[in-house]
């Protein structure tokens, strides 16, 4: 498949690029610092230095891709709109280019605590984390309303570790058991599986090692 990875320089993004190449996919790595993060002459890898909020650059990068993988990060400062505005631009340019499949990353807080309540909206959720989690909820809302074939991974703490291939998943809720951490490599592996196997379409995914 032809894939593009946004946020390719993040710990999950790097794993996505590396694993996708190993699986034989053709990959575009989009980001601000991709030329310092990856080898330029890597087979089947195209490095695209671009601005996430630039409609033209994002549209050009998405053109010809079969699927979009978003590992967008950002600071813990809620004034950083990388995740929310970035995903809106990606969605808009996917529609312009007729690309339907996207797998993205948010946060465990936007999974269901019960049928009617997100984790972020429970009494037990730490108040100091609510504002940032609400930004992640906007990512979910944008995908939910997009009309695209989306999947949203909602991980707990992401560890800078490679894939083990051993992890638990559950649609829309935290997995059982939930150890509250996930290796970046396993998160990337789950995202790639969602694309190649067409799993968890129009669902959030709880995940844990």
PDB file of C-alpha atoms in Angstrom:
ATOM      1  CA  UNK A   1       0.000   0.000   0.000  1.00  0.00           C
ATOM      2  CA  UNK A   2       0.961   3.647  -0.366  1.00  0.00           C
ATOM      3  CA  UNK A   3       0.807   5.238   3.077  1.00  0.00           C
ATOM      4  CA  UNK A   4       1.564   8.628   4.564  1.00  0.00           C
ATOM      5  CA  UNK A   5       2.574   9.140   8.185  1.00  0.00           C
ATOM      6  CA  UNK A   6       1.881  12.505   9.801  1.00  0.00           C
ATOM      7  CA  UNK A   7       3.861  13.170  12.959  1.00  0.00           C
ATOM      8  CA  UNK A   8       6.556  10.878  11.580  1.00  0.00           C
ATOM      9  CA  UNK A   9       9.136  12.268  14.012  1.00  0.00           C
ATOM     10  CA  UNK A  10       7.207  11.253  17.144  1.00  0.00           C
ATOM     11  CA  UNK A  11       8.095   8.036  18.968  1.00  0.00           C
ATOM     12  CA  UNK A  12       5.036   6.322  17.495  1.00  0.00           C
ATOM     13  CA  UNK A  13       5.540   7.924  14.085  1.00  0.00           C
ATOM     14  CA  UNK A  14       9.074   6.574  13.796  1.00  0.00           C
ATOM     15  CA  UNK A  15       7.821   3.094  14.607  1.00  0.00           C
ATOM     16  CA  UNK A  16       5.067   3.434  12.018  1.00  0.00           C
ATOM     17  CA  UNK A  17       7.539   4.378   9.301  1.00  0.00           C
ATOM     18  CA  UNK A  18      10.014   1.627  10.174  1.00  0.00           C
ATOM     19  CA  UNK A  19       7.403  -1.124  10.488  1.00  0.00           C
ATOM     20  CA  UNK A  20       5.488  -0.094   7.365  1.00  0.00           C
ATOM     21  CA  UNK A  21       8.695  -0.244   5.315  1.00  0.00           C
ATOM     22  CA  UNK A  22       9.545  -3.678   6.742  1.00  0.00           C
ATOM     23  CA  UNK A  23       6.079  -4.872   5.698  1.00  0.00           C
ATOM     24  CA  UNK A  24       6.773  -3.761   2.126  1.00  0.00           C
ATOM     25  CA  UNK A  25       4.620  -0.640   1.999  1.00  0.00           C
ATOM     26  CA  UNK A  26       5.614   2.567   0.260  1.00  0.00           C
ATOM     27  CA  UNK A  27       5.733   5.345   2.853  1.00  0.00           C
ATOM     28  CA  UNK A  28       5.697   9.118   2.846  1.00  0.00           C
ATOM     29  CA  UNK A  29       6.990  10.578   6.125  1.00  0.00           C
ATOM     30  CA  UNK A  30       5.549  14.060   6.684  1.00  0.00           C
ATOM     31  CA  UNK A  31       6.897  16.416   9.312  1.00  0.00           C
ATOM     32  CA  UNK A  32       9.043  19.401  10.166  1.00  0.00           C
ATOM     33  CA  UNK A  33      12.265  17.494  10.839  1.00  0.00           C
ATOM     34  CA  UNK A  34      11.970  14.341   8.728  1.00  0.00           C
ATOM     35  CA  UNK A  35      15.282  14.924   6.943  1.00  0.00           C
ATOM     36  CA  UNK A  36      17.130  14.734  10.256  1.00  0.00           C
ATOM     37  CA  UNK A  37      15.051  11.823  11.570  1.00  0.00           C
ATOM     38  CA  UNK A  38      15.345   9.388   8.631  1.00  0.00           C
ATOM     39  CA  UNK A  39      17.890   8.283   6.034  1.00  0.00           C
ATOM     40  CA  UNK A  40      17.127  10.051   2.745  1.00  0.00           C
ATOM     41  CA  UNK A  41      18.044   7.118   0.492  1.00  0.00           C
ATOM     42  CA  UNK A  42      15.885   4.515   2.270  1.00  0.00           C
ATOM     43  CA  UNK A  43      14.078   2.305  -0.240  1.00  0.00           C
ATOM     44  CA  UNK A  44      10.327   3.015  -0.607  1.00  0.00           C
ATOM     45  CA  UNK A  45      10.537   6.027   1.735  1.00  0.00           C
ATOM     46  CA  UNK A  46       9.758   9.564   0.586  1.00  0.00           C
ATOM     47  CA  UNK A  47      10.523  12.336   3.056  1.00  0.00           C
ATOM     48  CA  UNK A  48       8.154  15.299   2.933  1.00  0.00           C
ATOM     49  CA  UNK A  49       9.086  18.384   4.937  1.00  0.00           C
ATOM     50  CA  UNK A  50       5.904  20.368   5.283  1.00  0.00           C
ATOM     51  CA  UNK A  51       3.678  22.497   7.454  1.00  0.00           C
ATOM     52  CA  UNK A  52       0.742  20.634   8.957  1.00  0.00           C
ATOM     53  CA  UNK A  53      -1.576  23.638   8.741  1.00  0.00           C
ATOM     54  CA  UNK A  54      -0.753  24.385   5.080  1.00  0.00           C
ATOM     55  CA  UNK A  55      -3.650  23.125   2.964  1.00  0.00           C
ATOM     56  CA  UNK A  56      -1.658  22.894  -0.258  1.00  0.00           C
ATOM     57  CA  UNK A  57       1.319  21.062   1.225  1.00  0.00           C
ATOM     58  CA  UNK A  58      -0.864  18.543   3.021  1.00  0.00           C
ATOM     59  CA  UNK A  59      -3.064  17.994  -0.047  1.00  0.00           C
ATOM     60  CA  UNK A  60      -0.043  17.399  -2.263  1.00  0.00           C
ATOM     61  CA  UNK A  61       1.442  14.973   0.248  1.00  0.00           C
ATOM     62  CA  UNK A  62      -1.793  12.939   0.574  1.00  0.00           C
ATOM     63  CA  UNK A  63      -2.357  12.680  -3.184  1.00  0.00           C
ATOM     64  CA  UNK A  64      -1.967   9.109  -4.408  1.00  0.00           C
ATOM     65  CA  UNK A  65      -2.017   7.505  -0.957  1.00  0.00           C
ATOM     66  CA  UNK A  66      -4.196   4.532  -0.050  1.00  0.00           C
ATOM     67  CA  UNK A  67      -4.251   5.328   3.672  1.00  0.00           C
ATOM     68  CA  UNK A  68      -3.273   8.001   6.174  1.00  0.00           C
ATOM     69  CA  UNK A  69      -1.610   7.313   9.527  1.00  0.00           C
ATOM     70  CA  UNK A  70      -1.574  10.156  12.044  1.00  0.00           C
ATOM     71  CA  UNK A  71       0.737  10.076  15.045  1.00  0.00           C
ATOM     72  CA  UNK A  72       0.467  13.796  15.721  1.00  0.00           C
ATOM     73  CA  UNK A  73       1.826  14.914  19.036  1.00  0.00           C
ATOM     74  CA  UNK A  74       2.008  18.285  20.694  1.00  0.00           C
ATOM     75  CA  UNK A  75       2.886  19.917  23.958  1.00  0.00           C
ATOM     76  CA  UNK A  76       0.852  19.521  27.121  1.00  0.00           C
ATOM     77  CA  UNK A  77      -0.030  23.197  26.809  1.00  0.00           C
ATOM     78  CA  UNK A  78      -3.643  23.444  25.642  1.00  0.00           C
ATOM     79  CA  UNK A  79      -2.710  26.439  23.486  1.00  0.00           C
ATOM     80  CA  UNK A  80      -0.940  23.954  21.174  1.00  0.00           C
ATOM     81  CA  UNK A  81      -3.558  23.109  18.537  1.00  0.00           C
ATOM     82  CA  UNK A  82      -1.369  20.709  16.538  1.00  0.00           C
ATOM     83  CA  UNK A  83      -3.659  17.757  17.192  1.00  0.00           C
ATOM     84  CA  UNK A  84      -7.022  19.441  16.688  1.00  0.00           C
ATOM     85  CA  UNK A  85      -6.302  21.790  13.796  1.00  0.00           C
ATOM     86  CA  UNK A  86      -3.899  19.315  12.224  1.00  0.00           C
ATOM     87  CA  UNK A  87      -6.466  16.529  12.040  1.00  0.00           C
ATOM     88  CA  UNK A  88      -9.052  18.918  10.582  1.00  0.00           C
ATOM     89  CA  UNK A  89      -6.695  19.865   7.757  1.00  0.00           C
ATOM     90  CA  UNK A  90      -5.753  16.230   7.128  1.00  0.00           C
ATOM     91  CA  UNK A  91      -9.437  15.263   6.926  1.00  0.00           C
ATOM     92  CA  UNK A  92     -10.219  18.122   4.537  1.00  0.00           C
ATOM     93  CA  UNK A  93      -7.352  17.238   2.203  1.00  0.00           C
ATOM     94  CA  UNK A  94      -8.224  13.535   2.284  1.00  0.00           C
ATOM     95  CA  UNK A  95     -11.705  14.396   1.060  1.00  0.00           C
ATOM     96  CA  UNK A  96     -10.302  16.552  -1.736  1.00  0.00           C
ATOM     97  CA  UNK A  97      -8.071  13.685  -2.845  1.00  0.00           C
ATOM     98  CA  UNK A  98     -10.651  10.915  -2.466  1.00  0.00           C
ATOM     99  CA  UNK A  99      -8.673   9.098   0.249  1.00  0.00           C
ATOM    100  CA  UNK A 100     -11.012   7.405   2.724  1.00  0.00           C
ATOM    101  CA  UNK A 101      -8.918   5.443   5.257  1.00  0.00           C
ATOM    102  CA  UNK A 102      -7.265   7.068   8.273  1.00  0.00           C
ATOM    103  CA  UNK A 103      -5.885   5.605  11.492  1.00  0.00           C
ATOM    104  CA  UNK A 104      -4.972   8.166  14.145  1.00  0.00           C
ATOM    105  CA  UNK A 105      -3.902   8.436  17.791  1.00  0.00           C
ATOM    106  CA  UNK A 106      -5.612  10.311  20.641  1.00  0.00           C
ATOM    107  CA  UNK A 107      -5.681   9.372  24.330  1.00  0.00           C
ATOM    108  CA  UNK A 108      -7.246   6.814  26.648  1.00  0.00           C
ATOM    109  CA  UNK A 109      -9.376   9.609  28.142  1.00  0.00           C
ATOM    110  CA  UNK A 110     -11.707   9.601  25.128  1.00  0.00           C
ATOM    111  CA  UNK A 111     -12.662   5.953  25.550  1.00  0.00           C
ATOM    112  CA  UNK A 112     -15.968   5.035  27.170  1.00  0.00           C
ATOM    113  CA  UNK A 113     -16.146   4.626  30.930  1.00  0.00           C
ATOM    114  CA  UNK A 114     -19.694   3.398  30.405  1.00  0.00           C
ATOM    115  CA  UNK A 115     -22.245   3.534  27.616  1.00  0.00           C
ATOM    116  CA  UNK A 116     -23.002   7.227  28.169  1.00  0.00           C
ATOM    117  CA  UNK A 117     -19.788   8.653  29.648  1.00  0.00           C
ATOM    118  CA  UNK A 118     -16.242   9.193  28.409  1.00  0.00           C
ATOM    119  CA  UNK A 119     -13.393   8.608  30.853  1.00  0.00           C
ATOM    120  CA  UNK A 120     -12.506  12.324  30.730  1.00  0.00           C
ATOM    121  CA  UNK A 121     -15.999  13.158  32.005  1.00  0.00           C
ATOM    122  CA  UNK A 122     -15.894  10.914  35.075  1.00  0.00           C
ATOM    123  CA  UNK A 123     -15.434  12.252  38.607  1.00  0.00           C
ATOM    124  CA  UNK A 124     -12.276  10.203  39.043  1.00  0.00           C
ATOM    125  CA  UNK A 125     -10.453  11.717  36.061  1.00  0.00           C
ATOM    126  CA  UNK A 126      -7.652  14.080  37.222  1.00  0.00           C
ATOM    127  CA  UNK A 127      -8.853  17.674  36.952  1.00  0.00           C
ATOM    128  CA  UNK A 128      -5.420  18.923  35.896  1.00  0.00           C
ATOM    129  CA  UNK A 129      -5.591  16.715  32.783  1.00  0.00           C
ATOM    130  CA  UNK A 130      -9.124  17.598  31.664  1.00  0.00           C
ATOM    131  CA  UNK A 131      -8.256  20.533  29.384  1.00  0.00           C
ATOM    132  CA  UNK A 132      -5.738  18.524  27.368  1.00  0.00           C
ATOM    133  CA  UNK A 133      -8.051  15.510  27.216  1.00  0.00           C
ATOM    134  CA  UNK A 134     -10.801  17.754  25.854  1.00  0.00           C
ATOM    135  CA  UNK A 135      -8.442  18.673  23.005  1.00  0.00           C
ATOM    136  CA  UNK A 136      -8.113  14.956  22.278  1.00  0.00           C
ATOM    137  CA  UNK A 137     -11.892  14.653  22.365  1.00  0.00           C
ATOM    138  CA  UNK A 138     -12.043  17.233  19.578  1.00  0.00           C
ATOM    139  CA  UNK A 139      -9.864  14.922  17.461  1.00  0.00           C
ATOM    140  CA  UNK A 140     -12.396  12.150  18.062  1.00  0.00           C
ATOM    141  CA  UNK A 141     -15.296  14.449  17.196  1.00  0.00           C
ATOM    142  CA  UNK A 142     -13.613  15.562  13.963  1.00  0.00           C
ATOM    143  CA  UNK A 143     -13.076  11.976  12.848  1.00  0.00           C
ATOM    144  CA  UNK A 144     -16.547  10.861  13.928  1.00  0.00           C
ATOM    145  CA  UNK A 145     -18.136  13.621  11.846  1.00  0.00           C
ATOM    146  CA  UNK A 146     -15.798  13.243   8.856  1.00  0.00           C
ATOM    147  CA  UNK A 147     -17.598  10.553   6.875  1.00  0.00           C
ATOM    148  CA  UNK A 148     -14.218   8.827   6.418  1.00  0.00           C
ATOM    149  CA  UNK A 149     -13.300   5.255   7.318  1.00  0.00           C
ATOM    150  CA  UNK A 150     -11.507   6.190  10.531  1.00  0.00           C
ATOM    151  CA  UNK A 151      -9.970   4.332  13.443  1.00  0.00           C
ATOM    152  CA  UNK A 152      -8.787   6.145  16.559  1.00  0.00           C
ATOM    153  CA  UNK A 153      -6.245   4.469  18.837  1.00  0.00           C
ATOM    154  CA  UNK A 154      -6.656   5.716  22.411  1.00  0.00           C
ATOM    155  CA  UNK A 155      -3.533   4.644  24.282  1.00  0.00           C
ATOM    156  CA  UNK A 156      -2.470   5.090  27.895  1.00  0.00           C
ATOM    157  CA  UNK A 157       1.145   6.152  28.576  1.00  0.00           C
ATOM    158  CA  UNK A 158       3.287   5.405  25.496  1.00  0.00           C
ATOM    159  CA  UNK A 159       6.696   3.918  26.259  1.00  0.00           C
ATOM    160  CA  UNK A 160       9.630   4.368  23.817  1.00  0.00           C
ATOM    161  CA  UNK A 161       9.981   0.618  23.334  1.00  0.00           C
ATOM    162  CA  UNK A 162       9.813  -1.649  20.253  1.00  0.00           C
ATOM    163  CA  UNK A 163       6.995  -3.995  19.342  1.00  0.00           C
ATOM    164  CA  UNK A 164       6.479  -7.225  21.234  1.00  0.00           C
ATOM    165  CA  UNK A 165       3.384  -8.310  19.345  1.00  0.00           C
ATOM    166  CA  UNK A 166       1.711  -8.975  22.699  1.00  0.00           C
ATOM    167  CA  UNK A 167      -0.988  -6.471  23.577  1.00  0.00           C
ATOM    168  CA  UNK A 168      -4.693  -6.269  24.392  1.00  0.00           C
ATOM    169  CA  UNK A 169      -7.286  -4.271  22.474  1.00  0.00           C
ATOM    170  CA  UNK A 170     -10.963  -3.498  22.867  1.00  0.00           C
ATOM    171  CA  UNK A 171     -13.303  -1.387  20.780  1.00  0.00           C
ATOM    172  CA  UNK A 172     -14.442   1.875  22.434  1.00  0.00           C
ATOM    173  CA  UNK A 173     -13.444   0.838  25.987  1.00  0.00           C
ATOM    174  CA  UNK A 174     -10.155   0.207  27.832  1.00  0.00           C
ATOM    175  CA  UNK A 175      -8.928  -3.341  27.248  1.00  0.00           C
ATOM    176  CA  UNK A 176      -9.105  -6.117  29.819  1.00  0.00           C
ATOM    177  CA  UNK A 177      -6.634  -6.496  31.418  1.00  0.00           C
ATOM    178  CA  UNK A 178      -5.391  -2.910  31.240  1.00  0.00           C
ATOM    179  CA  UNK A 179      -1.837  -2.339  32.437  1.00  0.00           C
ATOM    180  CA  UNK A 180      -2.029   1.381  31.583  1.00  0.00           C
ATOM    181  CA  UNK A 181       1.046   1.450  29.323  1.00  0.00           C
ATOM    182  CA  UNK A 182       1.753   0.562  25.695  1.00  0.00           C
ATOM    183  CA  UNK A 183       5.016   0.240  23.804  1.00  0.00           C
ATOM    184  CA  UNK A 184       5.270   2.662  20.894  1.00  0.00           C
ATOM    185  CA  UNK A 185       6.158  -0.287  18.691  1.00  0.00           C
ATOM    186  CA  UNK A 186       3.018  -2.201  19.635  1.00  0.00           C
ATOM    187  CA  UNK A 187       0.850   0.891  19.165  1.00  0.00           C
ATOM    188  CA  UNK A 188       2.296   1.290  15.670  1.00  0.00           C
ATOM    189  CA  UNK A 189       1.797  -2.403  14.944  1.00  0.00           C
ATOM    190  CA  UNK A 190      -1.858  -2.175  15.949  1.00  0.00           C
ATOM    191  CA  UNK A 191      -2.326   0.869  13.714  1.00  0.00           C
ATOM    192  CA  UNK A 192      -0.789  -0.900  10.727  1.00  0.00           C
ATOM    193  CA  UNK A 193      -2.910  -3.989  11.370  1.00  0.00           C
ATOM    194  CA  UNK A 194      -6.001  -1.782  11.411  1.00  0.00           C
ATOM    195  CA  UNK A 195      -5.094  -0.526   7.947  1.00  0.00           C
ATOM    196  CA  UNK A 196      -4.003  -3.794   6.326  1.00  0.00           C
ATOM    197  CA  UNK A 197      -6.802  -5.895   7.851  1.00  0.00           C
ATOM    198  CA  UNK A 198      -9.423  -3.123   7.780  1.00  0.00           C
ATOM    199  CA  UNK A 199     -10.099  -3.548  11.505  1.00  0.00           C
ATOM    200  CA  UNK A 200     -11.911  -1.247  13.958  1.00  0.00           C
ATOM    201  CA  UNK A 201     -13.454   0.906  11.213  1.00  0.00           C
ATOM    202  CA  UNK A 202     -15.308   3.886  12.739  1.00  0.00           C
ATOM    203  CA  UNK A 203     -14.301   2.789  16.245  1.00  0.00           C
ATOM    204  CA  UNK A 204     -12.001   3.938  19.006  1.00  0.00           C
ATOM    205  CA  UNK A 205      -9.529   1.358  20.256  1.00  0.00           C
ATOM    206  CA  UNK A 206      -8.348   0.817  23.806  1.00  0.00           C
ATOM    207  CA  UNK A 207      -4.902  -0.788  23.946  1.00  0.00           C
ATOM    208  CA  UNK A 208      -2.412  -1.951  26.553  1.00  0.00           C
ATOM    209  CA  UNK A 209       0.581  -4.280  26.843  1.00  0.00           C
TER     210      UNK A 209
END
